Every structure is written in C-alpha cells, then in structure tokens.
CSV table of N, CA and C in Angstrom, one decimal:
chain,number,residue,atom,x,y,z
A,174,UNK,N,92.9,40.6,123.3
A,174,UNK,CA,93.6,40.0,122.1
A,174,UNK,C,92.8,40.3,120.9
A,175,UNK,N,91.5,40.2,121.0
A,175,UNK,CA,90.6,40.4,119.8
A,175,UNK,C,90.7,41.9,119.3
A,176,UNK,N,90.7,42.8,120.3
A,176,UNK,CA,90.8,44.2,119.9
A,176,UNK,C,92.1,44.5,119.2
A,177,UNK,N,93.2,43.9,119.6
A,177,UNK,CA,94.5,44.1,119.0
A,177,UNK,C,94.5,43.6,117.6
A,178,UNK,N,93.9,42.4,117.4
A,178,UNK,CA,93.8,41.8,116.0
A,178,UNK,C,92.9,42.7,115.1
A,179,UNK,N,91.8,43.2,115.7
A,179,UNK,CA,91.0,44.1,114.8
A,179,UNK,C,91.7,45.4,114.4
A,180,UNK,N,92.4,46.0,115.4
A,180,UNK,CA,93.1,47.2,115.1
A,180,UNK,C,94.2,47.0,114.1
A,181,UNK,N,94.9,45.8,114.2
A,181,UNK,CA,95.9,45.5,113.2
A,181,UNK,C,95.3,45.3,111.8
A,182,UNK,N,94.1,44.7,111.8
A,182,UNK,CA,93.4,44.5,110.5
A,182,UNK,C,93.1,45.8,109.9
A,183,UNK,N,92.5,46.7,110.7
A,183,UNK,CA,92.2,48.1,110.1
A,183,UNK,C,93.4,48.8,109.7
A,184,UNK,N,94.5,48.6,110.4
A,184,UNK,CA,95.8,49.2,110.0
A,184,UNK,C,96.3,48.7,108.7
A,185,UNK,N,96.2,47.3,108.5
A,185,UNK,CA,96.6,46.7,107.3
A,185,UNK,C,95.8,47.2,106.1
A,186,UNK,N,94.5,47.3,106.3
A,186,UNK,CA,93.6,47.8,105.2
A,186,UNK,C,94.0,49.2,104.9
A,187,UNK,N,94.1,50.0,105.9
A,187,UNK,CA,94.5,51.5,105.6
A,187,UNK,C,95.8,51.6,105.0
A,188,UNK,N,96.8,50.8,105.4
A,188,UNK,CA,98.1,50.9,104.7
A,188,UNK,C,98.1,50.5,103.2
A,189,UNK,N,97.3,49.4,102.9
A,189,UNK,CA,97.2,49.0,101.5
A,189,UNK,C,96.4,50.0,100.7
A,190,UNK,N,95.4,50.7,101.3
A,190,UNK,CA,94.7,51.7,100.6
A,190,UNK,C,95.6,52.9,100.2
A,191,UNK,N,96.4,53.3,101.2
A,191,UNK,CA,97.3,54.4,101.0
A,191,UNK,C,98.4,54.1,100.0
A,192,UNK,N,99.0,52.9,100.1
A,192,UNK,CA,100.0,52.5,99.1
A,192,UNK,C,99.5,52.4,97.7
A,193,UNK,N,98.4,51.8,97.6
A,193,UNK,CA,97.8,51.6,96.2
A,193,UNK,C,97.3,53.0,95.7
A,194,UNK,N,96.8,53.8,96.6
A,194,UNK,CA,96.4,55.2,96.1
A,194,UNK,C,97.6,56.0,95.7
A,195,UNK,N,98.7,55.8,96.4
A,195,UNK,CA,99.9,56.5,96.0
A,195,UNK,C,100.4,56.0,94.6
A,196,UNK,N,100.3,54.7,94.4
A,196,UNK,CA,100.7,54.2,93.1
A,196,UNK,C,99.7,54.7,92.0
A,197,UNK,N,98.4,54.6,92.3
A,197,UNK,CA,97.5,55.1,91.3
A,197,UNK,C,97.6,56.6,91.0
A,198,UNK,N,98.0,57.4,92.0
A,198,UNK,CA,98.2,58.8,91.9
A,198,UNK,C,99.4,59.1,91.0
A,199,UNK,N,100.4,58.3,91.2
A,199,UNK,CA,101.6,58.5,90.4
A,199,UNK,C,101.3,58.2,88.9
A,200,UNK,N,100.6,57.1,88.7
A,200,UNK,CA,100.3,56.7,87.3
A,200,UNK,C,99.4,57.7,86.7
A,201,UNK,N,98.3,58.1,87.4
A,201,UNK,CA,97.4,59.1,86.8
A,201,UNK,C,98.0,60.5,86.7
A,202,UNK,N,98.9,60.9,87.6
A,202,UNK,CA,99.6,62.1,87.4
A,202,UNK,C,100.5,62.1,86.2
A,203,UNK,N,101.1,61.0,85.9
A,203,UNK,CA,102.0,60.8,84.8
A,203,UNK,C,101.2,60.8,83.5
A,204,UNK,N,100.0,60.1,83.5
A,204,UNK,CA,99.2,60.0,82.3
A,204,UNK,C,98.3,61.3,82.0
A,205,UNK,N,97.8,61.8,83.1
A,205,UNK,CA,96.9,63.0,83.0
A,205,UNK,C,97.5,64.3,83.5
A,206,UNK,N,97.2,64.5,84.8
A,206,UNK,CA,97.8,65.7,85.4
A,206,UNK,C,97.9,65.6,86.9
A,207,UNK,N,98.5,66.5,87.5
A,207,UNK,CA,98.7,66.5,89.0
A,207,UNK,C,97.4,66.6,89.7
A,208,UNK,N,96.4,67.3,89.2
A,208,UNK,CA,95.2,67.5,89.9
A,208,UNK,C,94.4,66.2,90.1
A,209,UNK,N,94.5,65.4,89.1
A,209,UNK,CA,93.9,64.0,89.2
A,209,UNK,C,94.6,63.2,90.3
A,210,UNK,N,95.9,63.3,90.4
A,210,UNK,CA,96.7,62.6,91.4
A,210,UNK,C,96.3,63.1,92.8
A,211,UNK,N,96.2,64.4,92.9
A,211,UNK,CA,95.8,65.0,94.3
A,211,UNK,C,94.4,64.5,94.6
A,212,UNK,N,93.5,64.5,93.7
A,212,UNK,CA,92.2,64.0,93.9
A,212,UNK,C,92.1,62.6,94.4
A,213,UNK,N,92.9,61.7,93.8
A,213,UNK,CA,93.0,60.3,94.2
A,213,UNK,C,93.5,60.2,95.6
A,214,UNK,N,94.6,60.9,95.9
A,214,UNK,CA,95.1,60.9,97.3
A,214,UNK,C,94.1,61.4,98.3
A,215,UNK,N,93.5,62.5,98.0
A,215,UNK,CA,92.5,63.1,98.9
A,215,UNK,C,91.4,62.1,99.2
A,216,UNK,N,90.8,61.5,98.2
A,216,UNK,CA,89.7,60.6,98.4
A,216,UNK,C,90.1,59.4,99.1
A,217,UNK,N,91.3,58.9,98.9
A,217,UNK,CA,91.8,57.7,99.6
A,217,UNK,C,92.1,58.1,101.1
A,218,UNK,N,92.6,59.2,101.3
A,218,UNK,CA,92.8,59.7,102.7
A,218,UNK,C,91.5,59.8,103.4
A,219,UNK,N,90.5,60.4,102.7
A,219,UNK,CA,89.1,60.5,103.3
A,219,UNK,C,88.6,59.1,103.7
A,220,UNK,N,88.8,58.1,102.8
A,220,UNK,CA,88.3,56.8,103.1
A,220,UNK,C,89.0,56.2,104.3
A,221,UNK,N,90.3,56.4,104.3
A,221,UNK,CA,91.1,55.8,105.4
A,221,UNK,C,90.6,56.5,106.8
A,222,UNK,N,90.4,57.8,106.8
A,222,UNK,CA,89.8,58.4,108.0
A,222,UNK,C,88.5,57.8,108.4
A,223,UNK,N,87.7,57.5,107.4
A,223,UNK,CA,86.4,56.8,107.7
A,223,UNK,C,86.6,55.5,108.3
A,224,UNK,N,87.6,54.7,107.8
A,224,UNK,CA,87.8,53.4,108.3
A,224,UNK,C,88.4,53.5,109.7
A,225,UNK,N,89.2,54.4,110.0
A,225,UNK,CA,89.8,54.6,111.3
A,225,UNK,C,88.7,55.0,112.3
A,226,UNK,N,87.8,55.9,111.9
A,226,UNK,CA,86.7,56.3,112.8
A,226,UNK,C,85.9,55.1,113.2
A,227,UNK,N,85.5,54.3,112.2
A,227,UNK,CA,84.6,53.1,112.5
A,227,UNK,C,85.4,52.1,113.3
A,228,UNK,N,86.7,51.9,112.9
A,228,UNK,CA,87.5,50.9,113.7
A,228,UNK,C,87.6,51.3,115.1
A,229,UNK,N,87.8,52.6,115.4
A,229,UNK,CA,88.0,53.0,116.8
A,229,UNK,C,86.7,52.9,117.5
A,230,UNK,N,85.6,53.2,116.9
A,230,UNK,CA,84.2,53.0,117.5
A,230,UNK,C,83.9,51.5,117.8
A,231,UNK,N,84.3,50.6,116.9
A,231,UNK,CA,84.1,49.2,117.1
A,231,UNK,C,84.9,48.7,118.2
A,232,UNK,N,86.1,49.2,118.4
A,232,UNK,CA,86.9,48.7,119.5
A,232,UNK,C,86.4,49.1,120.9
A,233,UNK,N,85.7,50.2,120.9
A,233,UNK,CA,85.2,50.8,122.2
A,233,UNK,C,83.7,50.6,122.4
A,234,UNK,N,83.1,49.5,121.7
A,234,UNK,CA,81.7,49.3,121.9
A,234,UNK,C,81.4,48.8,123.3
A,235,UNK,N,80.3,49.4,123.9
A,235,UNK,CA,79.9,48.9,125.2
A,235,UNK,C,79.3,47.5,125.2
A,236,UNK,N,79.2,46.9,126.3
A,236,UNK,CA,78.7,45.5,126.3
A,236,UNK,C,77.1,45.5,126.1
A,237,UNK,N,76.4,46.5,126.6
A,237,UNK,CA,75.0,46.6,126.5
A,237,UNK,C,74.6,46.7,125.0
A,238,UNK,N,73.7,45.9,124.5
A,238,UNK,CA,73.3,45.9,123.1
A,238,UNK,C,72.7,47.3,122.7
A,239,UNK,N,71.9,47.9,123.5
A,239,UNK,CA,71.3,49.2,123.1
A,239,UNK,C,72.3,50.3,123.0
A,240,UNK,N,73.3,50.3,124.0
A,240,UNK,CA,74.3,51.3,123.9
A,240,UNK,C,75.3,51.1,122.8
A,241,UNK,N,75.6,49.8,122.5
A,241,UNK,CA,76.4,49.5,121.3
A,241,UNK,C,75.8,49.9,120.0
A,242,UNK,N,74.5,49.6,119.9
A,242,UNK,CA,73.8,50.0,118.7
A,242,UNK,C,73.8,51.5,118.5
A,243,UNK,N,73.5,52.3,119.6
A,243,UNK,CA,73.5,53.7,119.5
A,243,UNK,C,74.9,54.3,119.1
A,244,UNK,N,76.0,53.7,119.7
A,244,UNK,CA,77.3,54.1,119.4
A,244,UNK,C,77.7,53.8,118.0
A,245,UNK,N,77.3,52.6,117.5
A,245,UNK,CA,77.6,52.3,116.1
A,245,UNK,C,76.8,53.1,115.2
A,246,UNK,N,75.6,53.4,115.5
A,246,UNK,CA,74.8,54.4,114.6
A,246,UNK,C,75.4,55.7,114.6
A,247,UNK,N,75.9,56.2,115.7
A,247,UNK,CA,76.6,57.5,115.7
A,247,UNK,C,77.8,57.5,114.9
A,248,UNK,N,78.6,56.4,114.9
A,248,UNK,CA,79.8,56.3,114.1
A,248,UNK,C,79.5,56.3,112.6
A,249,UNK,N,78.4,55.6,112.2
A,249,UNK,CA,78.0,55.6,110.8
A,249,UNK,C,77.6,57.0,110.4
A,250,UNK,N,76.8,57.7,111.2
A,250,UNK,CA,76.4,59.0,110.9
A,250,UNK,C,77.6,60.0,110.8
A,251,UNK,N,78.5,59.8,111.7
A,251,UNK,CA,79.7,60.6,111.7
A,251,UNK,C,80.5,60.4,110.4
A,252,UNK,N,80.6,59.1,110.0
A,252,UNK,CA,81.3,58.8,108.7
A,252,UNK,C,80.6,59.5,107.5
A,253,UNK,N,79.3,59.4,107.5
A,253,UNK,CA,78.6,60.0,106.4
A,253,UNK,C,78.8,61.5,106.3
A,254,UNK,N,78.7,62.2,107.5
A,254,UNK,CA,78.9,63.6,107.6
A,254,UNK,C,80.3,64.0,107.1
A,255,UNK,N,81.3,63.2,107.6
A,255,UNK,CA,82.7,63.5,107.2
A,255,UNK,C,82.9,63.3,105.7
A,256,UNK,N,82.3,62.3,105.2
A,256,UNK,CA,82.4,62.0,103.7
A,256,UNK,C,81.8,63.1,102.9
A,257,UNK,N,80.6,63.5,103.3
A,257,UNK,CA,79.9,64.5,102.5
A,257,UNK,C,80.6,65.8,102.6
A,258,UNK,N,81.0,66.2,103.8
A,258,UNK,CA,81.7,67.5,104.0
A,258,UNK,C,83.0,67.5,103.3
A,259,UNK,N,83.7,66.3,103.4
A,259,UNK,CA,85.0,66.2,102.7
A,259,UNK,C,84.9,66.3,101.2
A,260,UNK,N,83.9,65.7,100.6
A,260,UNK,CA,83.7,65.8,99.2
A,260,UNK,C,83.2,67.2,98.7
A,261,UNK,N,82.4,67.8,99.5
A,261,UNK,CA,82.0,69.2,99.2
A,261,UNK,C,83.2,70.1,99.3
A,262,UNK,N,84.1,69.9,100.2
A,262,UNK,CA,85.3,70.7,100.3
A,262,UNK,C,86.2,70.5,99.1
A,263,UNK,N,86.3,69.2,98.7
A,263,UNK,CA,87.1,68.9,97.6
A,263,UNK,C,86.6,69.5,96.3
A,264,UNK,N,85.3,69.5,96.1
A,264,UNK,CA,84.7,70.1,94.9
A,264,UNK,C,84.6,71.6,94.9
A,265,UNK,N,84.1,72.2,96.0
A,265,UNK,CA,83.8,73.6,96.0
A,265,UNK,C,85.1,74.5,96.3
A,266,UNK,N,85.9,74.0,97.2
A,266,UNK,CA,87.0,74.9,97.6
A,266,UNK,C,88.3,74.5,96.9
A,267,UNK,N,88.6,73.2,96.9
A,267,UNK,CA,89.9,72.7,96.3
A,267,UNK,C,89.8,72.5,94.8
A,268,UNK,N,88.6,72.5,94.3
A,268,UNK,CA,88.3,72.3,92.9
A,268,UNK,C,89.1,71.1,92.3
A,269,UNK,N,88.9,70.0,93.0
A,269,UNK,CA,89.5,68.7,92.6
A,269,UNK,C,88.6,68.0,91.6
A,270,UNK,N,89.2,67.4,90.6
A,270,UNK,CA,88.4,66.7,89.5
A,270,UNK,C,87.6,65.5,90.1
A,271,UNK,N,86.4,65.4,89.6
A,271,UNK,CA,85.5,64.3,90.1
A,271,UNK,C,86.1,62.9,89.7
A,272,UNK,N,86.7,62.8,88.6
A,272,UNK,CA,87.2,61.5,88.2
A,272,UNK,C,88.2,61.0,89.2
A,273,UNK,N,89.1,61.8,89.6
A,273,UNK,CA,90.1,61.4,90.6
A,273,UNK,C,89.5,61.1,91.9
A,274,UNK,N,88.5,61.8,92.3
A,274,UNK,CA,87.8,61.5,93.6
A,274,UNK,C,87.1,60.2,93.5
A,275,UNK,N,86.5,59.9,92.4
A,275,UNK,CA,85.8,58.6,92.3
A,275,UNK,C,86.8,57.5,92.2
A,276,UNK,N,87.9,57.7,91.5
A,276,UNK,CA,89.0,56.6,91.5
A,276,UNK,C,89.5,56.3,92.9
A,277,UNK,N,89.8,57.4,93.7
A,277,UNK,CA,90.3,57.2,95.0
A,277,UNK,C,89.3,56.5,96.0
A,278,UNK,N,88.0,56.9,95.9
A,278,UNK,CA,87.0,56.2,96.7
A,278,UNK,C,86.8,54.8,96.3
A,279,UNK,N,86.7,54.5,95.0
A,279,UNK,CA,86.5,53.1,94.5
A,279,UNK,C,87.7,52.3,94.9
A,280,UNK,N,88.9,52.8,94.8
A,280,UNK,CA,90.1,52.1,95.1
A,280,UNK,C,90.0,51.6,96.6
A,281,UNK,N,89.7,52.6,97.5
A,281,UNK,CA,89.6,52.2,98.9
A,281,UNK,C,88.6,51.2,99.2
A,282,UNK,N,87.4,51.3,98.5
A,282,UNK,CA,86.4,50.3,98.8
A,282,UNK,C,86.7,49.0,98.2
A,283,UNK,N,87.4,48.9,97.0
A,283,UNK,CA,87.7,47.6,96.5
A,283,UNK,C,88.8,46.9,97.3
A,284,UNK,N,89.7,47.7,97.9
A,284,UNK,CA,90.7,47.1,98.8
A,284,UNK,C,90.0,46.6,100.0
A,285,UNK,N,89.1,47.3,100.6
A,285,UNK,CA,88.4,46.8,101.8
A,285,UNK,C,87.6,45.6,101.4
A,286,UNK,N,86.9,45.6,100.2
A,286,UNK,CA,86.2,44.4,99.8
A,286,UNK,C,87.1,43.2,99.6
A,287,UNK,N,88.3,43.4,99.1
A,287,UNK,CA,89.3,42.3,98.9
A,287,UNK,C,89.7,41.7,100.3
A,288,UNK,N,89.9,42.6,101.2
A,288,UNK,CA,90.3,42.1,102.6
A,288,UNK,C,89.1,41.3,103.2
A,289,UNK,N,87.9,41.8,103.0
A,289,UNK,CA,86.7,41.1,103.6
A,289,UNK,C,86.5,39.7,102.9
A,290,UNK,N,86.7,39.7,101.6
A,290,UNK,CA,86.6,38.4,100.9
A,290,UNK,C,87.7,37.4,101.4
A,291,UNK,N,88.9,37.9,101.6
A,291,UNK,CA,90.0,37.1,102.1
A,291,UNK,C,89.7,36.5,103.5
A,292,UNK,N,89.2,37.4,104.3
A,292,UNK,CA,88.8,36.9,105.7
A,292,UNK,C,87.7,35.9,105.6
A,293,UNK,N,86.7,36.1,104.8
A,293,UNK,CA,85.6,35.2,104.7
A,293,UNK,C,86.1,33.8,104.2
A,294,UNK,N,87.0,33.8,103.2
A,294,UNK,CA,87.5,32.5,102.7
A,294,UNK,C,88.3,31.8,103.8
A,295,UNK,N,89.0,32.6,104.6
A,295,UNK,CA,89.8,32.0,105.7
A,295,UNK,C,88.8,31.3,106.7
A,296,UNK,N,87.7,31.9,107.0
A,296,UNK,CA,86.8,31.3,108.0
A,296,UNK,C,86.1,30.1,107.4
A,297,UNK,N,86.0,30.0,106.1
A,297,UNK,CA,85.3,28.8,105.5
A,297,UNK,C,86.2,27.6,105.5
A,298,UNK,N,87.4,27.7,105.7
A,298,UNK,CA,88.3,26.6,105.7
A,298,UNK,C,88.3,25.8,106.9
C-alpha cells in the first residue's frame, strides 16, 4: 500500500510539473519566441525523468541498509549524469536558450517543493 501511495505521489508531482510547464511554455512562446517555450518544456521533461528515476529506485529499495544506501547513491549519481548530459545536449546540439532551461528547471523544483511543504503540513496536524 505504501509503494502505491508513493508512486501516486510521484505521478501527481510529475503531472503538475508538466501541466504548469506547458502553461509557462505557451505564455513564454507568446511573449518571446518558440525557442524559449521548447527550452521550458525540455527542462521540465528532464526534471520529470529525474523524479521518475528516483521514484522507481525508492520503490525498489532493498531491506538491508547498506544495499539501500548503495542503490540510493547510484540513483542520485544517475540523476546527476542524466541532468548534466541533458543540459549539455540542450545547449550544444539543440541550441536552446539558457533562460528557458532555467525557467523549466526552477518550475519543476518549485512544484516539488510545494508538494513537500503540503505533505509536511499534513503530517503536523
């Protein structure tokens, strides 16, 4: 039951990130240009992939603390590698603007922070 609740939580966060990124991309595309919009969507999708990687690793953690620690460390390393390679791809090959990438990454992180604060306030009641 706990694993289902956690996967639903990750799904809700990912859905909110994608919906808000789409809204931000439409607004930025209308105000600036389409390249900014694509950069926002790209960065938000990269963040969602990172969340899904970590979420899947947390669901499959072994019971032994040492093995769980090693698996979690590998997941964090995998996320950093994915993020760095994804951003290098966006800048060097796709030539996406930095402002749009930053907006997309910050949007994803603020949505995640909002969900975490909401969960924390629920536990305090």
